[in-house]
Amino acid sequence: MKLLVLALSVLLSAPSFAQITFVDSAMTWEQLSKKAKKEKKLVFIHIEGEGCEQCNEVATKGFSAPLLKERFDKSFVSTRVRIESKNGATLATKFGLSHPLVSLYVNADGNILNRFNGSTSNGEIYLQNADIALERLSKKPLETFDKEYQEGQRSAGFMKAYIERRREMGHPVDKLLDEYAGSLSIDSLQKYQTIKFIYESGPTLDSKIYKVIQAAAPPKLIDSLYKTIPYPEAVAINNAIIANSFRKAVRTKDQNLAFLTGSFAQNTYRPNFLMGHIAQQRHMLHYYYAVKDTMQYVQIATQFLHYTHLLMSVDSLKRMDEDHYKRFKSSGDSLGKKMAAQGINYLPPSHYFNIELNEHAWHFYEMSDKKGELEKALMWSRRSLEWFDELNKGKDNPMKLGNPAFLDTYAHLLYKLGRKEEAIEWQVKAVEAGKVAKQRSTEIESALDKMKAGTL
């Protein structure tokens, strides 16, 4: 898990029947694309992760709906991969994903037609999103928009439609938004619908259009936007602005934009200062890791984890989750109440804290040979194991022997510290935990063989 973005997890009941036909999870994009073109189908990609097995089980129920199987087998080449796997990481990078629990509906050329964040046991939701993707195939092709744009078309109506089409296909629109703004009058930038459209398009924080809106639009208008739309839509707007700004900061190695993005994320948590500060630190950490600034990453990761995560207890994490659920359920908008009644929840904050300890411990394993830094990482890894066990105690979690990925990290760190026998002992636990959870990993089993042979 890299950039942490809130994802929807829909917990509804559904009967279990034959699933969608999923191809081998090791099939690369090139193989998926070739198969889709040959069969004249689209590609459905569900990317999940090891950090939330409940979410994966929920998705399995959703994929078991009989109508879903019929429609998907007819129209899609479907694959289901874990972001932690080599192929999953490659697919996530190709489609700009920074976290699991995402379903993509893609044409054979790699253009995203639709995207659903989360997992659901209600197969109808996957079906509805599939219909949206199929419907978009009949719309004016993006290539036609591209040609008209290259020929000089810049009217406000055209630019708006072009931006909407590129957003649907998952392409960046930051430069187009600036051009679109240039076609509008100052009066237009003070209208609710115009501001809403631009914000939904995810303008980067350093873009001209975002700066113009901040200067020209009445503050009350922007406030009313966030107050009048449903809470999940407000979260989606903020996430789009944050994600697009972060990607641009990494792409251009713009540290100032990274700081702006972190500050924006921090402000979305007001008045919760602690969570806001954590969000800001997370963004800077992921920025330094993405641009391979090892020195800054190691320094900030050490401070971040020692002054936040290691000062927390399991009880404090549980209270944080309870506060989160209360806030969501008390949301004043009707959609928020409807979602709460149906059991739709954002992943709890503890989920991210737990995974982060493992994530940063693994990064230290990858990038450092210093004993002191590896010892710190080992401590973080050990805490992630303890938290995972405590947070899942008494729950019907298939990972009864622990999280295989977390155990694997702990064993690797022991091995790199020269504690070979202990490393083998813990890697055996990782393999066994995977078998019990029905998540056998050839990578984890291969690492065990290499540890025994002394060749890891």
Phi, psi and omega in degrees: 000131181247249180301126184271114179236137180297130180238145180280137173234114186263120186250083181240159181272148177203148179289158182254119178228195178298138183278170166306146176279108179263135176283174180304129182295348180273356180295126181284169178300319181300319179289320178297315181297316180298316180295318181296319180294320180296320183266001180057052180233172170267178178241131175250123181237118175252116180254119179241181183219170182277349186281345182219082181296330178298319179296321180292321178294322178299316179297321179302318177297317180297320181287353182269357180296129185301320179296327181294315181300314182300312183291316183290319180296331180280324190246348186227147162267115190251139176222150181228114186230158176263135184295338180284341180283162181299314180291322178298318179295322180294316178294320179298318179295317181301319184259015174068033180266138180247359182206159178280190184063055178222135175247128181246138175247110193233145174276172187294344178270000177093011178270127181285121178268330179198161183213137176235124179267123176121190174223150182213144174272357177270097183302335181300327181292317176297323180293317179299318179292328176294318179297322178298316179297315180295323179295323182292341177295331183274354181282171178305122184300146179300325180300324178292318175301315181302316181296315180296323178295316179296333179276000173107005179292124182219017181296155183300318180296316180295314183299321179295314180295322179295317179297316180299319181294318180292324177297317179300327182270001177079021180264152179294148182229011187301316180292322179294325178297321178296319178293321179299318179298325180293340180268358183255153175276163178300325178298322180297326181284003176247015179257140185303309185296324178294314179297318181299315180299315181294317180294321178295336180280354175070058179295143177287152187291343178259005183285156179297318184296320180294318180294321179295317179297317180298328182272325189259329184278137177299132179307324180297329181292316179293320177298319181294329178300310182290333182277334186264339179271155179302149182307314179300327179290323177296318177298318181297320178298311180298319179296323179293316178297315181295312183297315181293321179293320180295314180300320179292320179300318179291315183299321182261000183052047182262099182295325180296320178293325177297318177297317179300317180296316178297320179292321178297314179299320180298318182292337180291346181262001181304140007265018181279093185298317183299310181293327177295316178297319179297317179299318180296315180295322179301315182295319179293322178299313182291330176294309182296326177291319182294323181269005176062038172270082188300318183298312180294319181298311182298317182295311183289322179300318180298312180294316183301309184288324183286330182259002175234284187302312185286350176267357182265157175242167177300321180298320180293325177293320179295320178295322178299318178295318180297316179298321180298313181295321179297318181297317182293316183290337180268006179305135187284341185279155184295324180295320179300317179294320179296317180295319179297319181294328180274354178087022178275128185224148168282146179304135183295149181304324182301329179304316183285321180299318181297311182294323181300319179302315179292318182301309183288329175298318180293321178298320178296322177301318182291320192253352186235145174242005182278130184301316182300318180289323178292326177294321176298314181298323179297322178295318178296318180297317179298320179294322179297323177295315181295316180296317182300315180297316183291317183290338182253005180297131178082357180262156180277070182258130182296341180272065184292334181262010180110171180277116183305321181293320179293318178296322179297317178298314181299317180295318179298318180295319177300318181296316182292335177276003177087009181261068190299312183297318177297320181300315180297319179301316181284328178291326174299320178297322180296317179296313181296319179298322179294321180294315180297322180277001182059043179228052181300135182237121178295329179293317180293318179293322178295321179297323178298316179299319180291324177298316180297325181275351181073028184243009182292000000 
